[in-house]
Short mmCIF file of C-alpha atoms in Angstrom, two decimals:
data_model
loop_
_atom_site.label_atom_id
_atom_site.label_comp_id
_atom_site.label_asym_id
_atom_site.label_seq_id
_atom_site.Cartn_x
_atom_site.Cartn_y
_atom_site.Cartn_z
CA UNK A 1 0.00 0.00 0.00
CA UNK A 2 1.14 3.52 -0.70
CA UNK A 3 1.43 5.15 2.71
CA UNK A 4 3.29 8.28 1.66
CA UNK A 5 3.09 11.00 -0.94
CA UNK A 6 5.16 14.01 -1.86
CA UNK A 7 4.05 17.65 -1.83
CA UNK A 8 5.27 18.71 -5.28
CA UNK A 9 5.98 22.26 -4.11
CA UNK A 10 8.17 21.57 -1.08
CA UNK A 11 9.15 17.93 -1.89
CA UNK A 12 8.46 17.09 1.76
CA UNK A 13 7.23 13.73 2.99
CA UNK A 14 3.55 13.49 3.86
CA UNK A 15 2.29 10.49 5.79
CA UNK A 16 -1.31 10.02 4.78
CA UNK A 17 -3.65 8.31 7.22
CA UNK A 18 -5.74 7.28 4.22
CA UNK A 19 -3.33 4.79 2.55
CA UNK A 20 -3.53 4.26 -1.20
CA UNK A 21 -3.20 0.92 -2.89
CA UNK A 22 -0.81 0.55 -5.83
CA UNK A 23 -3.70 -0.10 -8.20
CA UNK A 24 -5.30 3.21 -7.25
CA UNK A 25 -2.29 5.01 -8.68
CA UNK A 26 -3.01 3.39 -12.03
CA UNK A 27 -6.44 4.95 -12.37
CA UNK A 28 -7.82 8.38 -11.42
CA UNK A 29 -9.32 8.53 -7.95
CA UNK A 30 -12.79 10.06 -7.65
CA UNK A 31 -12.89 10.49 -3.88
CA UNK A 32 -14.04 14.01 -3.02
CA UNK A 33 -11.87 14.74 -0.03
CA UNK A 34 -8.61 16.68 0.32
CA UNK A 35 -6.33 16.52 -2.69
CA UNK A 36 -2.70 17.05 -3.50
CA UNK A 37 -1.85 18.59 -6.87
CA UNK A 38 -2.34 16.50 -9.99
CA UNK A 39 0.79 14.70 -11.15
CA UNK A 40 1.63 12.29 -13.95
CA UNK A 41 3.04 9.11 -12.50
CA UNK A 42 5.48 6.75 -14.17
CA UNK A 43 2.94 5.15 -16.47
CA UNK A 44 2.04 8.53 -17.92
CA UNK A 45 -1.55 8.47 -16.63
CA UNK A 46 -2.99 11.42 -14.73
CA UNK A 47 -4.26 10.77 -11.24
CA UNK A 48 -4.42 12.44 -7.84
CA UNK A 49 -3.34 11.35 -4.39
CA UNK A 50 -6.24 11.62 -2.00
CA UNK A 51 -6.27 12.05 1.78
CA UNK A 52 -8.49 13.78 4.35
CA UNK A 53 -8.04 17.57 4.23
CA UNK A 54 -7.10 17.68 7.91
CA UNK A 55 -4.24 15.25 7.29
CA UNK A 56 -2.88 17.22 4.38
CA UNK A 57 -3.09 20.60 6.11
CA UNK A 58 -1.60 19.38 9.38
CA UNK A 59 1.22 17.33 7.88
CA UNK A 60 2.46 19.39 4.92
CA UNK A 61 5.28 20.76 7.03
CA UNK A 62 6.53 17.37 8.23
CA UNK A 63 10.26 17.08 7.60
CA UNK A 64 11.61 14.03 5.78
CA UNK A 65 13.45 11.56 7.99
CA UNK A 66 17.02 10.64 6.92
CA UNK A 67 16.12 6.96 7.41
CA UNK A 68 12.73 5.30 7.00
CA UNK A 69 11.78 2.40 9.23
CA UNK A 70 9.63 0.05 7.16
CA UNK A 71 7.71 -2.99 8.44
CA UNK A 72 8.44 -4.71 5.13
CA UNK A 73 12.05 -5.94 5.33
CA UNK A 74 14.51 -5.70 2.44
CA UNK A 75 14.00 -8.59 0.04
CA UNK A 76 17.73 -9.20 -0.19
CA UNK A 77 19.10 -8.88 3.35
CA UNK A 78 16.11 -8.53 5.70
CA UNK A 79 17.03 -5.03 6.92
CA UNK A 80 14.16 -2.66 7.72
CA UNK A 81 15.91 0.71 7.37
CA UNK A 82 15.86 2.53 4.03
CA UNK A 83 17.25 5.84 2.84
CA UNK A 84 15.27 7.95 0.32
CA UNK A 85 17.19 8.70 -2.88
CA UNK A 86 14.56 10.04 -5.32
CA UNK A 87 10.93 11.14 -5.55
CA UNK A 88 10.33 11.15 -9.32
CA UNK A 89 10.76 8.62 -12.10
CA UNK A 90 12.16 9.06 -15.61
CA UNK A 91 8.90 10.55 -16.88
CA UNK A 92 8.52 13.01 -14.04
CA UNK A 93 5.89 10.91 -12.29
CA UNK A 94 5.69 10.65 -8.53
CA UNK A 95 7.77 7.68 -7.38
CA UNK A 96 9.53 7.43 -4.04
CA UNK A 97 12.65 5.30 -4.33
CA UNK A 98 14.82 4.12 -1.44
CA UNK A 99 18.07 2.25 -0.86
CA UNK A 100 18.54 -0.40 1.81
CA UNK A 101 20.87 0.93 4.50
CA UNK A 102 22.62 -2.44 4.78
CA UNK A 103 22.94 -4.15 1.38
CA UNK A 104 22.45 -1.23 -1.03
CA UNK A 105 19.46 -2.71 -2.89
CA UNK A 106 17.41 0.05 -4.56
CA UNK A 107 13.64 -0.36 -4.63
CA UNK A 108 10.28 1.36 -4.52
CA UNK A 109 9.51 2.71 -1.08
CA UNK A 110 6.17 0.90 -1.19
CA UNK A 111 6.16 -2.48 -2.90
CA UNK A 112 2.78 -3.53 -4.35
CA UNK A 113 1.16 -6.77 -3.30
CA UNK A 114 1.31 -9.94 -5.41
CA UNK A 115 -2.41 -9.57 -6.21
CA UNK A 116 -1.94 -5.99 -7.45
CA UNK A 117 1.03 -7.01 -9.58
CA UNK A 118 -0.82 -9.97 -11.08
CA UNK A 119 -3.77 -7.78 -12.05
CA UNK A 120 -1.56 -5.06 -13.53
CA UNK A 121 0.64 -7.35 -15.63
CA UNK A 122 -2.28 -9.42 -16.85
CA UNK A 123 -4.35 -6.43 -18.00
CA UNK A 124 -2.52 -3.10 -18.10
CA UNK A 125 1.25 -3.47 -18.42
CA UNK A 126 1.69 -4.00 -22.15
CA UNK A 127 -0.71 -1.19 -23.00
CA UNK A 128 0.88 1.20 -20.48
CA UNK A 129 4.49 0.29 -21.29
CA UNK A 130 4.31 -0.45 -25.03
CA UNK A 131 1.10 1.33 -25.98
CA UNK A 132 -0.20 -1.92 -27.49
CA UNK A 133 -2.64 -4.66 -26.57
CA UNK A 134 -1.45 -6.91 -29.39
CA UNK A 135 2.13 -6.53 -30.71
CA UNK A 136 2.86 -4.54 -33.85
CA UNK A 137 5.11 -5.97 -36.61
CA UNK A 138 7.93 -3.66 -35.47
CA UNK A 139 7.74 -5.06 -31.95
CA UNK A 140 7.68 -8.64 -33.22
CA UNK A 141 10.72 -8.00 -35.42
CA UNK A 142 12.59 -6.43 -32.50
CA UNK A 143 11.71 -9.28 -30.14
CA UNK A 144 12.72 -11.92 -32.69
CA UNK A 145 16.12 -10.31 -33.25
CA UNK A 146 16.68 -10.10 -29.49
CA UNK A 147 15.89 -13.81 -29.30
CA UNK A 148 18.49 -14.52 -32.00
CA UNK A 149 21.10 -12.48 -30.11
CA UNK A 150 20.33 -14.42 -26.94
CA UNK A 151 20.62 -17.75 -28.76
CA UNK A 152 24.02 -16.72 -30.10
CA UNK A 153 25.11 -15.69 -26.62
CA UNK A 154 24.01 -18.88 -24.87
CA UNK A 155 24.30 -21.70 -27.41
CA UNK A 156 27.86 -22.73 -26.49
CA UNK A 157 26.81 -23.03 -22.84
CA UNK A 158 23.79 -25.26 -23.50
CA UNK A 159 23.39 -28.93 -24.23
CA UNK A 160 21.77 -30.21 -27.39
CA UNK A 161 18.01 -30.57 -26.89
CA UNK A 162 18.01 -28.94 -23.45
CA UNK A 163 14.56 -28.35 -21.97
CA UNK A 164 14.12 -24.60 -21.62
CA UNK A 165 11.55 -22.35 -19.95
CA UNK A 166 11.24 -18.60 -20.44
CA UNK A 167 9.47 -16.65 -17.70
CA UNK A 168 7.67 -13.58 -19.05
CA UNK A 169 8.01 -14.80 -22.63
CA UNK A 170 6.03 -11.93 -24.14
CA UNK A 171 5.22 -12.58 -27.78
CA UNK A 172 7.02 -15.93 -27.73
CA UNK A 173 9.74 -14.97 -30.21
CA UNK A 174 12.63 -16.16 -28.04
CA UNK A 175 10.81 -19.43 -27.34
CA UNK A 176 10.41 -19.99 -31.08
CA UNK A 177 14.00 -19.03 -31.89
CA UNK A 178 15.27 -21.66 -29.44
CA UNK A 179 12.67 -24.20 -30.63
CA UNK A 180 13.78 -23.76 -34.25
CA UNK A 181 17.39 -24.25 -33.11
CA UNK A 182 16.56 -27.69 -31.70
CA UNK A 183 15.81 -26.95 -28.05
CA UNK A 184 12.71 -28.12 -26.19
CA UNK A 185 11.48 -24.58 -25.44
CA UNK A 186 8.34 -23.23 -23.83
CA UNK A 187 7.25 -20.13 -21.94
CA UNK A 188 4.75 -18.50 -19.60
CA UNK A 189 3.41 -14.97 -20.10
CA UNK A 190 0.78 -13.17 -17.97
CA UNK A 191 -0.50 -10.77 -20.65
CA UNK A 192 -3.42 -12.13 -22.66
CA UNK A 193 -2.87 -10.16 -25.89
CA UNK A 194 0.83 -10.96 -26.28
CA UNK A 195 0.38 -14.59 -25.23
CA UNK A 196 -2.47 -15.07 -27.69
CA UNK A 197 -0.40 -13.62 -30.54
CA UNK A 198 2.48 -15.99 -29.77
CA UNK A 199 0.23 -19.05 -29.75
CA UNK A 200 -1.97 -18.13 -32.70
CA UNK A 201 0.53 -16.49 -35.06
CA UNK A 202 3.90 -17.99 -34.12
CA UNK A 203 2.64 -21.37 -32.87
CA UNK A 204 4.87 -20.87 -29.83
CA UNK A 205 4.48 -23.18 -26.86
CA UNK A 206 3.54 -20.33 -24.55
CA UNK A 207 0.78 -20.44 -21.98
CA UNK A 208 -0.84 -17.67 -20.02
CA UNK A 209 0.39 -17.60 -16.46
CA UNK A 210 2.99 -16.52 -13.95
CA UNK A 211 6.21 -17.99 -12.62
CA UNK A 212 4.53 -19.43 -9.53
CA UNK A 213 1.97 -21.23 -11.71
CA UNK A 214 4.76 -23.57 -12.82
CA UNK A 215 4.90 -26.60 -10.52
CA UNK A 216 8.06 -26.50 -8.33
CA UNK A 217 9.57 -29.68 -9.77
CA UNK A 218 13.06 -30.19 -11.21
CA UNK A 219 11.96 -30.35 -14.86
CA UNK A 220 14.09 -27.85 -16.83
CA UNK A 221 17.73 -27.59 -17.87
CA UNK A 222 17.58 -23.85 -18.53
CA UNK A 223 15.38 -20.99 -17.35
CA UNK A 224 15.42 -17.56 -19.00
CA UNK A 225 14.49 -14.51 -16.92
CA UNK A 226 14.97 -11.57 -19.29
CA UNK A 227 13.95 -8.13 -18.00
CA UNK A 228 11.51 -9.66 -15.56
CA UNK A 229 13.17 -9.78 -12.15
CA UNK A 230 12.99 -6.00 -11.70
CA UNK A 231 9.19 -6.19 -12.05
CA UNK A 232 8.61 -8.82 -9.35
CA UNK A 233 7.29 -8.24 -5.86
CA UNK A 234 9.92 -10.54 -4.35
CA UNK A 235 12.95 -11.35 -6.53
CA UNK A 236 14.32 -13.55 -3.74
CA UNK A 237 11.20 -15.72 -3.71
CA UNK A 238 11.26 -15.89 -7.51
CA UNK A 239 14.85 -17.17 -7.63
CA UNK A 240 14.10 -19.70 -4.92
CA UNK A 241 11.21 -21.01 -7.03
CA UNK A 242 13.36 -21.14 -10.17
CA UNK A 243 15.95 -23.10 -8.18
CA UNK A 244 13.30 -25.78 -7.64
CA UNK A 245 12.40 -25.83 -11.35
CA UNK A 246 15.95 -26.62 -12.45
CA UNK A 247 17.48 -30.06 -12.68
CA UNK A 248 20.86 -30.66 -10.97
CA UNK A 249 23.43 -28.44 -12.70
CA UNK A 250 20.67 -26.51 -14.45
CA UNK A 251 21.30 -22.95 -15.56
CA UNK A 252 19.53 -19.62 -15.20
CA UNK A 253 20.10 -16.75 -17.62
CA UNK A 254 19.28 -13.52 -15.84
CA UNK A 255 19.12 -10.12 -17.55
CA UNK A 256 17.95 -6.79 -16.15
CA UNK A 257 18.81 -3.06 -16.25
CA UNK A 258 22.17 -2.13 -14.74
CA UNK A 259 21.68 0.52 -12.06
CA UNK A 260 25.45 1.17 -12.06
CA UNK A 261 25.58 2.03 -15.77
CA UNK A 262 26.43 5.63 -16.71
CA UNK A 263 23.49 8.01 -16.31
CA UNK A 264 22.68 11.71 -16.55
CA UNK A 265 20.30 11.98 -13.58
CA UNK A 266 19.27 9.38 -11.02
CA UNK A 267 15.63 9.78 -12.00
CA UNK A 268 16.45 8.65 -15.55
CA UNK A 269 17.25 5.19 -14.14
CA UNK A 270 13.91 4.83 -12.39
CA UNK A 271 10.75 3.41 -13.89
CA UNK A 272 7.36 2.93 -12.28
CA UNK A 273 7.26 -0.69 -13.41
CA UNK A 274 10.77 -1.46 -12.12
CA UNK A 275 10.17 -2.18 -8.45
CA UNK A 276 13.80 -3.17 -7.86
CA UNK A 277 17.00 -1.74 -9.35
CA UNK A 278 20.13 -3.91 -9.30
CA UNK A 279 23.85 -3.35 -9.44
CA UNK A 280 26.13 -6.24 -10.30
CA UNK A 281 26.87 -6.68 -6.59
CA UNK A 282 23.26 -6.76 -5.39
CA UNK A 283 22.13 -9.07 -8.20
CA UNK A 284 24.94 -11.57 -7.70
CA UNK A 285 24.43 -11.49 -3.92
CA UNK A 286 20.72 -12.22 -4.41
CA UNK A 287 21.51 -15.13 -6.76
CA UNK A 288 24.05 -16.66 -4.35
CA UNK A 289 21.62 -16.43 -1.46
CA UNK A 290 19.11 -18.39 -3.56
CA UNK A 291 21.62 -21.20 -4.21
CA UNK A 292 23.17 -20.15 -7.56
CA UNK A 293 26.78 -19.63 -8.57
CA UNK A 294 27.98 -17.31 -11.32
CA UNK A 295 29.15 -19.03 -14.51
CA UNK A 296 29.88 -15.91 -16.55
CA UNK A 297 28.82 -12.34 -17.25
CA UNK A 298 28.08 -11.16 -20.78
CA UNK A 299 28.38 -7.45 -20.07
CA UNK A 300 30.89 -4.79 -19.04
CA UNK A 301 30.35 -2.50 -16.03
CA UNK A 302 29.20 0.31 -18.35
CA UNK A 303 26.64 -1.74 -20.28
CA UNK A 304 23.03 -0.64 -19.69
CA UNK A 305 22.04 -4.22 -18.83
CA UNK A 306 23.37 -6.88 -16.50
CA UNK A 307 23.62 -10.31 -18.15
CA UNK A 308 24.41 -13.26 -15.85
CA UNK A 309 24.57 -16.95 -16.58
CA UNK A 310 24.09 -18.79 -13.28
CA UNK A 311 24.23 -22.44 -12.30
CA UNK A 312 22.23 -24.29 -9.68
CA UNK A 313 24.90 -24.93 -7.05
CA UNK A 314 23.21 -26.02 -3.84
CA UNK A 315 25.41 -24.07 -1.46
CA UNK A 316 23.60 -21.05 -0.04
CA UNK A 317 25.78 -18.01 0.62
CA UNK A 318 24.24 -15.73 3.25
CA UNK A 319 27.11 -13.24 3.17
CA UNK A 320 26.32 -9.62 2.35
CA UNK A 321 29.41 -7.76 1.02
CA UNK A 322 30.50 -5.25 3.66
CA UNK A 323 30.80 -2.48 1.07
CA UNK A 324 27.54 -3.21 -0.79
CA UNK A 325 25.75 -0.12 0.53
CA UNK A 326 28.71 2.17 -0.09
CA UNK A 327 29.00 0.82 -3.66
CA UNK A 328 25.42 1.81 -4.41
CA UNK A 329 25.84 5.23 -2.82
CA UNK A 330 28.99 5.80 -4.90
CA UNK A 331 26.96 4.99 -8.03
CA UNK A 332 24.45 7.70 -7.10
CA UNK A 333 27.23 10.31 -7.04
CA UNK A 334 28.42 9.57 -10.57
CA UNK A 335 25.56 11.11 -12.52
CA UNK A 336 26.53 13.86 -14.96
CA UNK A 337 24.48 15.18 -17.87
CA UNK A 338 27.58 16.36 -19.74
CA UNK A 339 29.70 13.23 -19.24
CA UNK A 340 26.79 10.97 -20.10
CA UNK A 341 26.02 12.59 -23.45
CA UNK A 342 29.57 13.12 -24.73
CA UNK A 343 30.55 9.45 -24.38
CA UNK A 344 31.47 7.73 -27.65
CA UNK A 345 29.38 4.72 -26.60
CA UNK A 346 26.32 6.98 -26.16
CA UNK A 347 26.65 8.36 -29.70
CA UNK A 348 27.11 4.84 -31.08
CA UNK A 349 24.03 3.66 -29.19
CA UNK A 350 21.88 6.49 -30.56
CA UNK A 351 23.04 5.86 -34.13
CA UNK A 352 22.36 2.15 -33.70
CA UNK A 353 18.85 2.89 -32.45
CA UNK A 354 18.12 5.17 -35.40
CA UNK A 355 19.31 2.50 -37.83
CA UNK A 356 17.20 -0.13 -36.08
CA UNK A 357 14.11 2.06 -36.15
CA UNK A 358 14.59 2.71 -39.87
CA UNK A 359 14.97 -1.01 -40.60
CA UNK A 360 11.87 -1.82 -38.57
CA UNK A 361 9.86 0.85 -40.34
CA UNK A 362 10.90 -0.39 -43.78
CA UNK A 363 11.07 -4.16 -43.36
CA UNK A 364 9.06 -5.23 -40.29
CA UNK A 365 5.96 -6.45 -42.15
CA UNK A 366 7.85 -8.66 -44.61
CA UNK A 367 10.19 -9.87 -41.83
CA UNK A 368 7.28 -10.94 -39.64
CA UNK A 369 5.39 -12.54 -42.53
CA UNK A 370 8.38 -14.79 -43.30
CA UNK A 371 8.78 -15.75 -39.65
CA UNK A 372 5.09 -16.60 -39.33
CA UNK A 373 5.37 -18.87 -42.39
CA UNK A 374 8.48 -20.52 -40.92
CA UNK A 375 6.75 -21.12 -37.59
CA UNK A 376 3.69 -22.58 -39.31
CA UNK A 377 5.86 -25.10 -41.18
CA UNK A 378 7.62 -26.03 -37.94
CA UNK A 379 4.28 -26.51 -36.17
CA UNK A 380 3.00 -28.71 -39.00
CA UNK A 381 6.17 -30.82 -38.89
CA UNK A 382 5.85 -31.16 -35.12
CA UNK A 383 2.23 -32.29 -35.45
CA UNK A 384 3.10 -34.87 -38.14
CA UNK A 385 5.96 -36.20 -36.02
CA UNK A 386 3.62 -36.53 -33.05
CA UNK A 387 1.08 -38.44 -35.15
CA UNK A 388 3.81 -40.75 -36.47
CA UNK A 389 5.02 -41.52 -32.95
CA UNK A 390 1.46 -42.27 -31.86
CA UNK A 391 0.95 -44.63 -34.81
CA UNK A 392 4.24 -46.40 -34.16
CA UNK A 393 3.51 -46.83 -30.46
CA UNK A 394 -0.25 -47.18 -30.01
CA UNK A 395 -1.64 -46.93 -26.52
CA UNK A 396 -2.84 -50.31 -25.25
CA UNK A 397 -6.57 -50.53 -24.55
#
């Protein structure tokens, strides 16, 4: 529940006695009581924080505490003290972000419940984040190419025919790329529109659901968690569940935004949908505490994304690096608008994006049409093979 808001004039902390649920920040409130000024939160939707007038008037002058005691302990280390670091997200929306005073994990000050997250990602996320209910050809082309890059990155680390599960599989492009390459690939995706497209158009083995809908049995050789962990209510619980899904020696590919990458302003790193923000240290510590060991990293410290390949190890490491908090705080001091924009890598990234956008605009429709035809042929071959196996080995009456 959202128990705090920010007065946009003074940027002071206001503790409302009329708590707001996370879902209420996704839709305009109609309660006719005291109001704070209208703001646009991280999803770009206008809404208002509502509290009794007496609370607002009496508490507008409350000074912000240097440390916030929170009944909800840090998901990584269990600490209950957090330090505020920002009050806005990258779009200027109201978003209070804190850092754990022990391990340095950065997160929303108020983490939504599992029920609120499930409802949001099933119904609203794709439309709010991508502006689409069903994916456009440009988005399909982009997702397919990302799947091909991931296959190239991981193929030498995988065994032939490995059984693979992607959590948050979106359109199903990555699942199909791995399936076409000879892996036994499947996925789960909470959003109806994207999941339906993957099944109907790409014939991907994707089903609608969440990570915790997958039975906790050792049934997969590889799990992919690509830009998902930052959206979860409890990354620790998610990794513990994935640990149970993997066979002995199974591997987890984990990718998420890198909070320690170069940035212009802290707020530019923050997104309403990203509940947690990881550095290399906090992500690896979380993985080790869930029973994984690091196989390799596919990124440099300056890359915008962290890319870990982890192995199910069995030995739980409860150690929190003594300098984890100071590492995160040092990251927060590095922001510079000038240094960020004059980097050669920034200019290369922008040029690469422009080229990609041009290619998508010109070729996306024909690219997707060819991939749909390829997937249809693969699905037909799979069905014929299944029928042949059934005929060769009939079930006894």
